[in-house]
Amino acid sequence: MFSFSEENYLKAIFHLERKYQAGVSTNALAEEMETKASSVTDMIKKLSEKELVIYKKYQGVKLSELGDKTAIQVIRKHRLWEYFLVEKLNFNWDEVHDIAEQLEHIKSEKLTQELDKFLGFPKRDPHGDPIPDAEGNFSVANKMLLSELGKAEKGICVGVKDSSSEFLRFLDKNNISLGKEIKVLEKEAFDGSMLILIEERELRISQLISNNLYIKIQ
Amino acid sequence: MFSFSEENYLKAIFHLERKYQAGVSTNALAEEMETKASSVTDMIKKLSEKELVIYKKYQGVKLSELGDKTAIQVIRKHRLWEYFLVEKLNFNWDEVHDIAEQLEHIKSEKLTQELDKFLGFPKRDPHGDPIPDAEGNFSVANKMLLSELGKAEKGICVGVKDSSSEFLRFLDKNNISLGKEIKVLEKEAFDGSMLILIEERELRISQLISNNLYIKIQ
DNA sequence: ACCTATTTTTAGACTTATCTAAATTTATTT
DNA sequence: AAATAAATTTAGATAAGTCTAAAAATAGGT
């Protein structure tokens, strides 16, 4: 159907559209894909011919309905495989991304469906991101960043914005994981750091940390 | 490490070396890979530069130690994934080949090991072929073709030579599966067909069938 | 509205894996 | 041993995806 490279572009466009709530510029896409703008232009033309994106010269791209659907299916596979790796094969949540980047391109509708069933139709991947169902629907939870919480407010940790190994290992080291309740005890206006209560422990975290943790409030 | 295409060539050379107990000719490889002899020559040169094969112009190829090891690792992954698809995801044994052809190229040592562990270190794939262990060792069972059995002899069905969907579905339809005992009741010299006894049922099968079923005798 | 800076596109080149057609080497037959 | 057939390799071309460098279009500042 589509090549690995095409699927990766679609995925990148999908994420950038969400992030900026707008069409995606050639340069932004080049940065996301870690490639050059000229390569992006070439690929965009190809995707446009295949009607996966809507493209007008110098005006950036956005996904067509087909492109959107395709991107979501790739993301669905990525997140299902991540869940599989963590839940069934004993991987840590910071080790799964690169392998899922490969597995997401395996072509078999039946494989995806059966894997989903085998895993019990999970709703979220190990990083708290929603897993689209077979029809491409997924919940956009009413989550917010921990840094947005005020003093004495609390919520449940439901996801990470940055899912780099470094950040995830930091969380592991400090025993912060999805599902745990976090309460803000103090907030330092000067540097944005905060003192939080998690599992009876008090912990001081920098703004960089609270800016990358998603919280759901009751 | 190596490209999909390189890995597929190594696998093909591996199988042809086994099949003919000899070095592999360019044409034989072209047929196996469903490509042209000139393409094979090009690829062989590349594999030779990478020291995966031993090649002298006009003399065919054979795998180097590294090539052999690499081919076995690809085959290990292929067969582990086939086992996974059948045992965990409810695939039928005739549906797994094409998906395993994709999955066998996923690069992650840890993934392979954990998958192997998760599956309980299976020794054989759904078609009865041995699964190499992490060190690349696998048993070469003392199996023979059903067609080699004489009248009144019997054995356990342990594998298939042809693993095409058509053949496997034929076996399913006739309730022939691995592990079952088969006894030769009659053998027709004229066309090589035989009457067999399997699970109290009598069944007449052509030589094409008995030539593609592996049997282990006690 | 013009000039400059930035962004985007085009043009031409490279790599991988493939192809066709022609040339060369090896094998076979008489 | 020469002639022919078969197998193999070479040469040149193509497509996908990338690159660099140059050209073109858009956006911003005064």
Short mmCIF file of C-alpha atoms (C1' of nucleotides) in Angstrom, two decimals:
data_model
loop_
_atom_site.label_atom_id
_atom_site.label_comp_id
_atom_site.label_asym_id
_atom_site.label_seq_id
_atom_site.Cartn_x
_atom_site.Cartn_y
_atom_site.Cartn_z
CA MET A 1 0.00 0.00 0.00
CA PHE A 2 2.18 2.87 1.25
CA SER A 3 5.92 2.86 1.89
CA PHE A 4 7.54 3.15 5.31
CA SER A 5 8.69 6.62 4.40
CA GLU A 6 5.26 7.76 3.27
CA GLU A 7 3.70 6.44 6.46
CA ASN A 8 6.30 8.23 8.56
CA TYR A 9 5.56 11.52 6.84
CA LEU A 10 1.82 11.09 7.37
CA LYS A 11 2.39 10.40 11.04
CA ALA A 12 4.61 13.46 11.41
CA ILE A 13 2.07 15.69 9.66
CA PHE A 14 -0.66 14.29 11.89
CA HIS A 15 1.28 15.11 15.07
CA LEU A 16 2.24 18.60 13.90
CA GLU A 17 -1.34 19.43 12.88
CA ARG A 18 -2.50 18.51 16.38
CA LYS A 19 0.34 20.34 18.06
CA TYR A 20 -0.13 23.65 16.28
CA GLN A 21 -3.80 23.30 15.35
CA ALA A 22 -2.91 24.39 11.84
CA GLY A 23 -1.47 23.36 8.49
CA VAL A 24 2.12 22.19 8.54
CA SER A 25 5.02 24.13 7.01
CA THR A 26 7.75 22.47 4.99
CA ASN A 27 10.41 23.52 7.46
CA ALA A 28 8.50 22.27 10.49
CA LEU A 29 8.08 18.92 8.78
CA ALA A 30 11.75 18.85 7.82
CA GLU A 31 12.71 19.36 11.45
CA GLU A 32 10.27 16.73 12.70
CA MET A 33 11.52 14.21 10.14
CA GLU A 34 15.15 15.16 10.68
CA THR A 35 15.65 15.75 6.99
CA LYS A 36 16.05 18.65 4.57
CA ALA A 37 13.28 20.94 3.33
CA SER A 38 13.95 19.95 -0.27
CA SER A 39 13.38 16.30 0.56
CA VAL A 40 10.14 17.26 2.26
CA THR A 41 8.91 19.12 -0.82
CA ASP A 42 9.62 16.06 -2.95
CA MET A 43 7.74 13.75 -0.63
CA ILE A 44 4.83 16.15 -0.21
CA LYS A 45 4.35 16.18 -3.96
CA LYS A 46 4.24 12.41 -3.97
CA LEU A 47 1.74 12.30 -1.11
CA SER A 48 -0.31 14.94 -2.87
CA GLU A 49 -0.45 12.89 -6.09
CA LYS A 50 -1.66 9.96 -4.02
CA GLU A 51 -4.31 12.24 -2.49
CA LEU A 52 -3.04 11.69 1.03
CA VAL A 53 -2.44 15.38 1.65
CA ILE A 54 -3.77 18.69 0.45
CA TYR A 55 -0.94 20.82 -0.83
CA LYS A 56 -0.63 24.20 -2.47
CA LYS A 57 2.87 25.42 -3.29
CA TYR A 58 4.35 27.61 -0.59
CA GLN A 59 1.22 27.08 1.54
CA GLY A 60 2.19 24.07 3.60
CA VAL A 61 0.26 20.79 3.81
CA LYS A 62 -2.59 19.25 5.68
CA LEU A 63 -3.83 15.68 5.68
CA SER A 64 -6.71 14.67 3.44
CA GLU A 65 -9.40 12.47 4.91
CA LEU A 66 -7.56 9.44 3.54
CA GLY A 67 -4.23 10.71 4.88
CA ASP A 68 -5.73 11.27 8.30
CA LYS A 69 -7.23 7.80 8.34
CA THR A 70 -3.95 6.25 7.26
CA ALA A 71 -1.92 8.17 9.85
CA ILE A 72 -4.29 7.08 12.61
CA GLN A 73 -3.96 3.44 11.60
CA VAL A 74 -0.18 3.71 11.81
CA ILE A 75 -0.43 5.35 15.22
CA ARG A 76 -2.87 2.65 16.30
CA LYS A 77 -0.36 -0.02 15.39
CA HIS A 78 2.51 1.85 17.03
CA ARG A 79 0.69 2.15 20.33
CA LEU A 80 -0.68 -1.39 20.31
CA TRP A 81 2.84 -2.74 19.80
CA GLU A 82 4.16 -0.52 22.59
CA TYR A 83 1.50 -1.91 24.88
CA PHE A 84 2.39 -5.44 23.80
CA LEU A 85 6.08 -4.92 24.46
CA VAL A 86 5.51 -3.57 27.96
CA GLU A 87 2.65 -5.80 29.07
CA LYS A 88 3.65 -9.09 27.49
CA LEU A 89 7.38 -8.95 26.85
CA ASN A 90 8.62 -7.20 29.99
CA PHE A 91 9.96 -4.10 28.29
CA ASN A 92 10.31 -0.89 30.25
CA TRP A 93 8.32 2.07 28.93
CA ASP A 94 11.49 3.86 27.88
CA GLU A 95 12.66 1.02 25.62
CA VAL A 96 9.71 0.52 23.33
CA HIS A 97 9.62 3.49 20.99
CA ASP A 98 12.26 2.46 18.44
CA ILE A 99 10.93 -1.07 18.12
CA ALA A 100 7.37 0.19 17.71
CA GLU A 101 8.64 2.51 14.98
CA GLN A 102 9.52 -0.62 13.05
CA LEU A 103 6.48 -2.70 13.96
CA GLU A 104 3.99 0.04 13.07
CA HIS A 105 4.69 -0.54 9.37
CA ILE A 106 3.78 -4.22 9.30
CA LYS A 107 0.93 -4.64 6.86
CA SER A 108 -1.90 -6.90 7.95
CA GLU A 109 -5.32 -5.72 8.97
CA LYS A 110 -5.97 -9.06 10.63
CA LEU A 111 -2.74 -8.91 12.63
CA THR A 112 -3.71 -5.53 14.05
CA GLN A 113 -7.20 -6.68 14.97
CA GLU A 114 -6.03 -9.90 16.56
CA LEU A 115 -3.27 -8.16 18.46
CA ASP A 116 -5.81 -5.64 19.77
CA LYS A 117 -8.08 -8.48 20.86
CA PHE A 118 -5.20 -10.43 22.42
CA LEU A 119 -4.25 -7.38 24.46
CA GLY A 120 -7.84 -6.88 25.64
CA PHE A 121 -8.52 -3.76 23.55
CA PRO A 122 -6.35 -1.42 25.61
CA LYS A 123 -7.35 2.24 25.61
CA ARG A 124 -3.93 3.79 26.33
CA ASP A 125 -0.31 2.98 25.55
CA PRO A 126 2.41 2.82 28.21
CA HIS A 127 2.95 6.59 27.98
CA GLY A 128 -0.72 7.37 28.53
CA ASP A 129 -1.45 8.19 24.89
CA PRO A 130 -4.82 6.98 23.59
CA ILE A 131 -4.90 3.97 21.27
CA PRO A 132 -7.29 4.48 18.33
CA ASP A 133 -9.80 1.66 17.86
CA ALA A 134 -10.31 -0.20 14.56
CA GLU A 135 -12.50 2.63 13.26
CA GLY A 136 -9.89 5.23 14.16
CA ASN A 137 -11.76 6.72 17.10
CA PHE A 138 -9.86 7.65 20.19
CA SER A 139 -10.63 9.60 23.29
CA VAL A 140 -9.04 12.98 23.76
CA ALA A 141 -8.96 13.02 27.53
CA ASN A 142 -9.48 16.20 29.49
CA LYS A 143 -5.92 16.19 30.69
CA MET A 144 -3.71 19.13 31.62
CA LEU A 145 -0.07 19.71 32.42
CA LEU A 146 1.01 19.30 36.03
CA SER A 147 2.61 22.75 35.76
CA GLU A 148 -0.86 24.26 35.28
CA LEU A 149 -2.03 23.06 38.69
CA GLY A 150 -2.12 25.54 41.57
CA LYS A 151 -1.09 25.07 45.19
CA ALA A 152 -3.09 22.43 47.07
CA GLU A 153 -4.64 21.09 43.86
CA LYS A 154 -4.28 17.42 42.97
CA GLY A 155 -4.82 14.99 40.11
CA ILE A 156 -3.96 11.60 38.67
CA CYS A 157 -0.90 11.23 36.50
CA VAL A 158 -2.21 10.08 33.10
CA GLY A 159 0.53 10.67 30.55
CA VAL A 160 3.84 12.16 29.50
CA LYS A 161 4.42 14.84 26.91
CA ASP A 162 8.09 14.06 26.43
CA SER A 163 8.59 10.34 26.07
CA SER A 164 12.36 10.31 25.70
CA SER A 165 14.27 7.58 27.52
CA GLU A 166 15.96 10.21 29.68
CA PHE A 167 12.71 11.65 30.97
CA LEU A 168 11.06 8.27 31.46
CA ARG A 169 14.02 6.94 33.38
CA PHE A 170 13.95 10.03 35.57
CA LEU A 171 10.32 9.27 36.39
CA ASP A 172 11.14 5.63 37.12
CA LYS A 173 13.96 6.66 39.42
CA ASN A 174 11.60 8.90 41.36
CA ASN A 175 8.80 6.35 41.38
CA ILE A 176 6.44 8.50 39.36
CA SER A 177 4.20 6.41 37.12
CA LEU A 178 0.83 6.60 35.42
CA GLY A 179 -2.18 6.21 37.69
CA LYS A 180 -0.59 7.71 40.77
CA GLU A 181 -2.08 10.70 42.57
CA ILE A 182 -0.01 13.85 42.74
CA LYS A 183 -0.80 16.78 45.01
CA VAL A 184 0.88 20.19 44.72
CA LEU A 185 2.13 21.27 48.14
CA GLU A 186 4.08 24.38 47.18
CA LYS A 187 4.75 26.31 44.00
CA GLU A 188 7.82 28.50 43.63
CA ALA A 189 6.97 31.54 41.48
CA PHE A 190 10.62 32.36 40.82
CA ASP A 191 11.68 29.23 38.91
CA GLY A 192 8.39 27.40 38.49
CA SER A 193 9.55 24.43 40.54
CA MET A 194 7.05 22.73 42.82
CA LEU A 195 6.94 20.51 45.86
CA ILE A 196 4.61 17.61 45.26
CA LEU A 197 3.19 14.80 47.35
CA ILE A 198 3.16 11.40 45.70
CA GLU A 199 2.54 8.17 47.63
CA GLU A 200 3.22 9.83 51.01
CA ARG A 201 6.57 11.09 49.69
CA GLU A 202 7.43 14.75 49.23
CA LEU A 203 9.40 15.58 46.12
CA ARG A 204 10.68 18.82 44.62
CA ILE A 205 10.52 18.92 40.82
CA SER A 206 11.62 21.56 38.30
CA GLN A 207 9.28 23.24 35.84
CA LEU A 208 10.79 21.17 33.04
CA ILE A 209 9.39 18.10 34.76
CA SER A 210 5.93 19.49 35.58
CA ASN A 211 5.69 20.78 32.00
CA ASN A 212 5.97 17.27 30.66
CA LEU A 213 3.57 15.38 32.92
CA TYR A 214 -0.11 15.15 32.10
CA ILE A 215 -2.62 15.14 34.95
CA LYS A 216 -6.30 14.40 35.04
CA ILE A 217 -8.26 16.28 37.68
CA GLN A 218 -11.42 14.84 39.19
CA MET B 1 22.66 -3.53 10.03
CA PHE B 2 21.50 -5.30 6.85
CA SER B 3 18.68 -4.33 4.52
CA PHE B 4 15.48 -6.33 4.06
CA SER B 5 16.67 -7.31 0.63
CA GLU B 6 20.07 -8.47 1.82
CA GLU B 7 18.46 -10.55 4.54
CA ASN B 8 16.08 -12.12 2.04
CA TYR B 9 18.94 -13.12 -0.21
CA LEU B 10 20.83 -14.66 2.71
CA LYS B 11 17.77 -16.64 3.67
CA ALA B 12 17.28 -17.85 0.11
CA ILE B 13 20.93 -18.90 -0.21
CA PHE B 14 20.66 -20.70 3.12
CA HIS B 15 17.63 -22.71 2.00
CA LEU B 16 19.12 -23.57 -1.40
CA GLU B 17 22.42 -24.69 0.14
CA ARG B 18 20.49 -27.08 2.38
CA LYS B 19 18.24 -28.27 -0.40
CA TYR B 20 21.00 -29.15 -2.88
CA GLN B 21 23.85 -29.67 -0.40
CA ALA B 22 26.01 -27.49 -2.60
CA GLY B 23 26.91 -23.96 -3.60
CA VAL B 24 24.11 -21.93 -5.15
CA SER B 25 24.00 -20.90 -8.80
CA THR B 26 22.95 -17.45 -9.91
CA ASN B 27 19.99 -18.81 -11.83
CA ALA B 28 18.73 -20.94 -8.95
CA LEU B 29 18.86 -17.92 -6.71
CA ALA B 30 17.10 -15.80 -9.32
CA GLU B 31 14.28 -18.30 -9.46
CA GLU B 32 14.02 -18.57 -5.66
CA MET B 33 13.95 -14.78 -5.31
CA GLU B 34 11.61 -14.33 -8.26
CA THR B 35 13.96 -11.89 -9.90
CA LYS B 36 16.43 -11.72 -12.79
CA ALA B 37 19.90 -13.27 -12.88
CA SER B 38 21.49 -9.89 -13.45
CA SER B 39 19.90 -8.52 -10.29
CA VAL B 40 21.22 -11.52 -8.41
CA THR B 41 24.74 -10.91 -9.64
CA ASP B 42 24.56 -7.30 -8.45
CA MET B 43 23.34 -8.30 -5.02
CA ILE B 44 25.85 -11.12 -4.69
CA LYS B 45 28.66 -8.66 -5.27
CA LYS B 46 27.30 -6.46 -2.53
CA LEU B 47 26.97 -9.37 -0.11
CA SER B 48 30.46 -10.46 -1.04
CA GLU B 49 31.90 -7.01 -0.25
CA LYS B 50 30.20 -7.21 3.13
CA GLU B 51 31.74 -10.65 3.61
CA LEU B 52 28.39 -12.35 3.99
CA VAL B 53 29.01 -14.75 1.12
CA ILE B 54 31.93 -16.34 -0.65
CA TYR B 55 31.77 -15.62 -4.33
CA LYS B 56 33.94 -16.31 -7.33
CA LYS B 57 32.67 -15.13 -10.70
CA TYR B 58 30.78 -17.77 -12.62
CA GLN B 59 31.20 -20.17 -9.69
CA GLY B 60 28.07 -19.50 -7.66
CA VAL B 61 27.93 -18.46 -4.01
CA LYS B 62 27.93 -19.95 -0.57
CA LEU B 63 27.36 -18.31 2.76
CA SER B 64 30.31 -17.22 4.87
CA GLU B 65 30.22 -17.99 8.57
CA LEU B 66 28.79 -14.52 9.18
CA GLY B 67 26.24 -14.94 6.39
CA ASP B 68 25.17 -18.30 7.78
CA LYS B 69 24.76 -16.86 11.26
CA THR B 70 22.78 -13.92 9.93
CA ALA B 71 20.49 -16.12 7.83
CA ILE B 72 19.78 -18.35 10.83
CA GLN B 73 18.83 -15.35 12.97
CA VAL B 74 16.35 -14.21 10.31
CA ILE B 75 14.90 -17.71 10.11
CA ARG B 76 14.71 -17.83 13.91
CA LYS B 77 12.67 -14.63 13.94
CA HIS B 78 10.45 -15.81 11.08
CA ARG B 79 9.57 -19.04 12.85
CA LEU B 80 9.10 -17.46 16.28
CA TRP B 81 6.65 -14.96 14.79
CA GLU B 82 4.80 -17.74 12.99
CA TYR B 83 4.47 -19.57 16.26
CA PHE B 84 3.26 -16.39 17.95
CA LEU B 85 0.64 -15.74 15.28
CA VAL B 86 -0.78 -19.25 15.51
CA GLU B 87 -0.53 -19.83 19.26
CA LYS B 88 -1.39 -16.37 20.57
CA LEU B 89 -3.31 -14.57 17.84
CA ASN B 90 -5.52 -17.40 16.51
CA PHE B 91 -4.08 -17.47 13.02
CA ASN B 92 -4.38 -20.61 10.95
CA TRP B 93 -1.10 -22.16 9.84
CA ASP B 94 -1.75 -21.25 6.22
CA GLU B 95 -2.10 -17.52 6.97
CA VAL B 96 1.13 -16.75 8.74
CA HIS B 97 3.87 -16.86 6.14
CA ASP B 98 3.48 -13.44 4.53
CA ILE B 99 3.20 -11.64 7.85
CA ALA B 100 6.24 -13.46 9.22
CA GLU B 101 8.13 -12.39 6.09
CA GLN B 102 7.64 -8.84 7.28
CA LEU B 103 8.20 -9.42 10.98
CA GLU B 104 11.44 -11.36 10.46
CA HIS B 105 13.22 -8.12 9.56
CA ILE B 106 12.45 -6.25 12.78
CA LYS B 107 15.75 -5.35 14.38
CA SER B 108 15.98 -5.88 18.13
CA GLU B 109 17.94 -8.59 19.79
CA LYS B 110 15.99 -8.06 22.98
CA LEU B 111 12.65 -8.35 21.20
CA THR B 112 13.62 -11.72 19.76
CA GLN B 113 14.82 -13.05 23.11
CA GLU B 114 11.78 -11.82 25.02
CA LEU B 115 9.42 -13.16 22.38
CA ASP B 116 11.14 -16.54 22.58
CA LYS B 117 10.80 -16.51 26.37
CA PHE B 118 7.15 -15.36 26.20
CA LEU B 119 6.35 -18.25 23.87
CA GLY B 120 8.08 -20.75 26.16
CA PHE B 121 11.11 -21.38 23.91
CA PRO B 122 9.22 -23.39 21.29
CA LYS B 123 11.25 -25.93 19.34
CA ARG B 124 9.18 -26.03 16.14
CA ASP B 125 7.06 -23.61 14.14
CA PRO B 126 3.48 -24.39 13.06
CA HIS B 127 4.73 -26.23 9.96
CA GLY B 128 7.03 -28.47 11.97
CA ASP B 129 10.23 -26.64 11.03
CA PRO B 130 12.80 -26.31 13.82
CA ILE B 131 13.23 -22.92 15.48
CA PRO B 132 16.91 -22.04 16.01
CA ASP B 133 17.77 -21.00 19.57
CA ALA B 134 19.57 -17.76 20.47
CA GLU B 135 22.92 -19.34 19.60
CA GLY B 136 21.63 -20.52 16.24
CA ASN B 137 21.46 -24.20 17.10
CA PHE B 138 18.53 -26.22 15.89
CA SER B 139 17.71 -29.87 15.71
CA VAL B 140 17.70 -31.57 12.34
CA ALA B 141 15.14 -34.25 13.09
CA ASN B 142 15.38 -37.70 11.58
CA LYS B 143 12.30 -37.16 9.51
CA MET B 144 11.40 -38.67 6.13
CA LEU B 145 8.75 -38.15 3.50
CA LEU B 146 5.52 -40.07 3.87
CA SER B 147 6.00 -41.24 0.27
CA GLU B 148 9.12 -43.13 1.40
CA LEU B 149 7.14 -45.33 3.77
CA GLY B 150 6.23 -48.84 2.67
CA LYS B 151 2.99 -50.76 3.13
CA ALA B 152 2.00 -51.35 6.78
CA GLU B 153 4.60 -48.87 8.05
CA LYS B 154 3.55 -45.99 10.23
CA GLY B 155 4.86 -42.75 11.72
CA ILE B 156 3.96 -39.42 13.27
CA CYS B 157 3.31 -36.46 11.04
CA VAL B 158 5.98 -33.88 11.99
CA GLY B 159 6.13 -31.32 9.19
CA VAL B 160 5.29 -30.17 5.70
CA LYS B 161 7.68 -29.65 2.81
CA ASP B 162 5.34 -27.42 0.83
CA SER B 163 3.81 -24.80 3.10
CA SER B 164 1.63 -23.06 0.54
CA SER B 165 -1.85 -22.04 1.62
CA GLU B 166 -3.35 -24.44 -0.89
CA PHE B 167 -1.57 -27.47 0.53
CA LEU B 168 -2.14 -26.49 4.15
CA ARG B 169 -5.83 -25.96 3.56
CA PHE B 170 -6.03 -29.32 1.87
CA LEU B 171 -4.55 -30.87 5.00
CA ASP B 172 -6.98 -28.96 7.23
CA LYS B 173 -9.90 -30.09 5.13
CA ASN B 174 -8.81 -33.71 5.52
CA ASN B 175 -8.01 -33.33 9.20
CA ILE B 176 -4.34 -34.04 8.77
CA SER B 177 -2.22 -32.10 11.26
CA LEU B 178 1.15 -32.33 12.99
CA GLY B 179 1.41 -34.91 15.76
CA LYS B 180 -1.08 -37.35 14.29
CA GLU B 181 -0.18 -40.94 13.52
CA ILE B 182 -0.39 -42.09 9.93
CA LYS B 183 -0.27 -45.73 8.82
CA VAL B 184 0.16 -46.81 5.21
CA LEU B 185 -2.50 -49.39 4.36
CA GLU B 186 -1.90 -49.74 0.63
CA LYS B 187 0.53 -48.35 -1.89
CA GLU B 188 -0.34 -48.14 -5.58
CA ALA B 189 2.78 -48.68 -7.66
CA PHE B 190 1.22 -47.28 -10.82
CA ASP B 191 0.61 -43.67 -9.69
CA GLY B 192 2.29 -43.62 -6.29
CA SER B 193 -0.97 -42.91 -4.47
CA MET B 194 -1.53 -44.54 -1.10
CA LEU B 195 -4.35 -45.45 1.23
CA ILE B 196 -3.57 -44.25 4.73
CA LEU B 197 -5.13 -44.67 8.14
CA ILE B 198 -5.33 -41.54 10.24
CA GLU B 199 -7.46 -41.28 13.40
CA GLU B 200 -9.49 -44.40 12.46
CA ARG B 201 -10.29 -42.87 9.06
CA GLU B 202 -9.13 -44.32 5.77
CA LEU B 203 -7.99 -41.81 3.18
CA ARG B 204 -6.55 -42.12 -0.31
CA ILE B 205 -3.89 -39.54 -1.12
CA SER B 206 -1.90 -38.85 -4.29
CA GLN B 207 1.88 -38.98 -4.48
CA LEU B 208 1.98 -35.18 -4.60
CA ILE B 209 0.56 -35.17 -1.09
CA SER B 210 2.76 -37.92 0.37
CA ASN B 211 5.79 -36.22 -1.18
CA ASN B 212 5.13 -33.11 0.88
CA LEU B 213 4.44 -34.58 4.30
CA TYR B 214 7.25 -35.31 6.73
CA ILE B 215 6.95 -38.31 9.01
CA LYS B 216 8.97 -39.39 12.01
CA ILE B 217 9.17 -43.12 12.53
CA GLN B 218 9.63 -44.62 15.99
"C1'" DA C 1 5.75 50.22 -1.42
"C1'" DC C 2 10.40 48.66 -1.39
"C1'" DC C 3 14.19 46.15 0.27
"C1'" DT C 4 15.81 42.34 2.90
"C1'" DA C 5 15.44 38.01 5.26
"C1'" DT C 6 13.28 33.76 5.44
"C1'" DT C 7 10.95 29.99 3.52
"C1'" DT C 8 10.08 27.03 -0.12
"C1'" DT C 9 10.89 25.03 -4.50
"C1'" DT C 10 13.67 23.51 -8.43
"C1'" DA C 11 17.58 21.40 -10.66
"C1'" DG C 12 20.91 18.13 -10.76
"C1'" DA C 13 23.32 14.41 -8.41
"C1'" DC C 14 23.82 10.09 -5.47
"C1'" DT C 15 22.44 5.35 -3.54
"C1'" DT C 16 19.86 1.03 -3.45
"C1'" DA C 17 17.66 -2.36 -5.82
"C1'" DT C 18 15.83 -3.46 -9.75
"C1'" DC C 19 15.36 -4.13 -15.06
"C1'" DT C 20 16.58 -5.14 -20.35
"C1'" DA C 21 19.78 -6.09 -23.71
"C1'" DA C 22 24.30 -7.15 -25.00
"C1'" DA C 23 28.66 -9.35 -24.08
"C1'" DT C 24 31.34 -12.87 -22.03
"C1'" DT C 25 32.38 -17.23 -19.91
"C1'" DT C 26 31.44 -22.04 -19.13
"C1'" DA C 27 29.34 -26.36 -20.53
"C1'" DT C 28 27.75 -29.58 -24.02
"C1'" DT C 29 27.44 -31.77 -28.37
"C1'" DT C 30 29.02 -33.49 -32.47
"C1'" DA D 1 38.50 -29.32 -31.05
"C1'" DA D 2 35.17 -26.43 -33.03
"C1'" DA D 3 30.50 -25.02 -32.81
"C1'" DT D 4 26.56 -24.25 -30.34
"C1'" DA D 5 23.83 -23.77 -26.17
"C1'" DA D 6 23.33 -22.29 -21.58
"C1'" DA D 7 24.63 -19.66 -17.70
"C1'" DT D 8 26.56 -15.55 -15.95
"C1'" DT D 9 28.17 -10.94 -15.99
"C1'" DT D 10 28.42 -6.17 -17.68
"C1'" DA D 11 26.54 -1.86 -19.30
"C1'" DG D 12 23.22 1.36 -19.22
"C1'" DA D 13 18.52 2.71 -17.56
"C1'" DT D 14 14.75 3.40 -14.10
"C1'" DA D 15 12.34 4.53 -9.57
"C1'" DA D 16 12.37 5.89 -4.68
"C1'" DG D 17 14.20 8.69 -1.43
"C1'" DT D 18 17.62 11.51 -0.19
"C1'" DC D 19 21.16 15.40 -0.67
"C1'" DT D 20 23.48 20.26 -1.99
"C1'" DA D 21 23.28 24.49 -4.20
"C1'" DA D 22 20.80 27.80 -6.69
"C1'" DA D 23 16.43 30.06 -7.87
"C1'" DA D 24 11.89 31.70 -6.77
"C1'" DA D 25 8.21 33.11 -3.74
"C1'" DT D 26 6.52 34.91 0.57
"C1'" DA D 27 6.76 37.65 4.77
"C1'" DG D 28 8.53 41.50 7.63
"C1'" DG D 29 10.42 46.03 8.71
"C1'" DT D 30 10.79 50.64 7.79
#
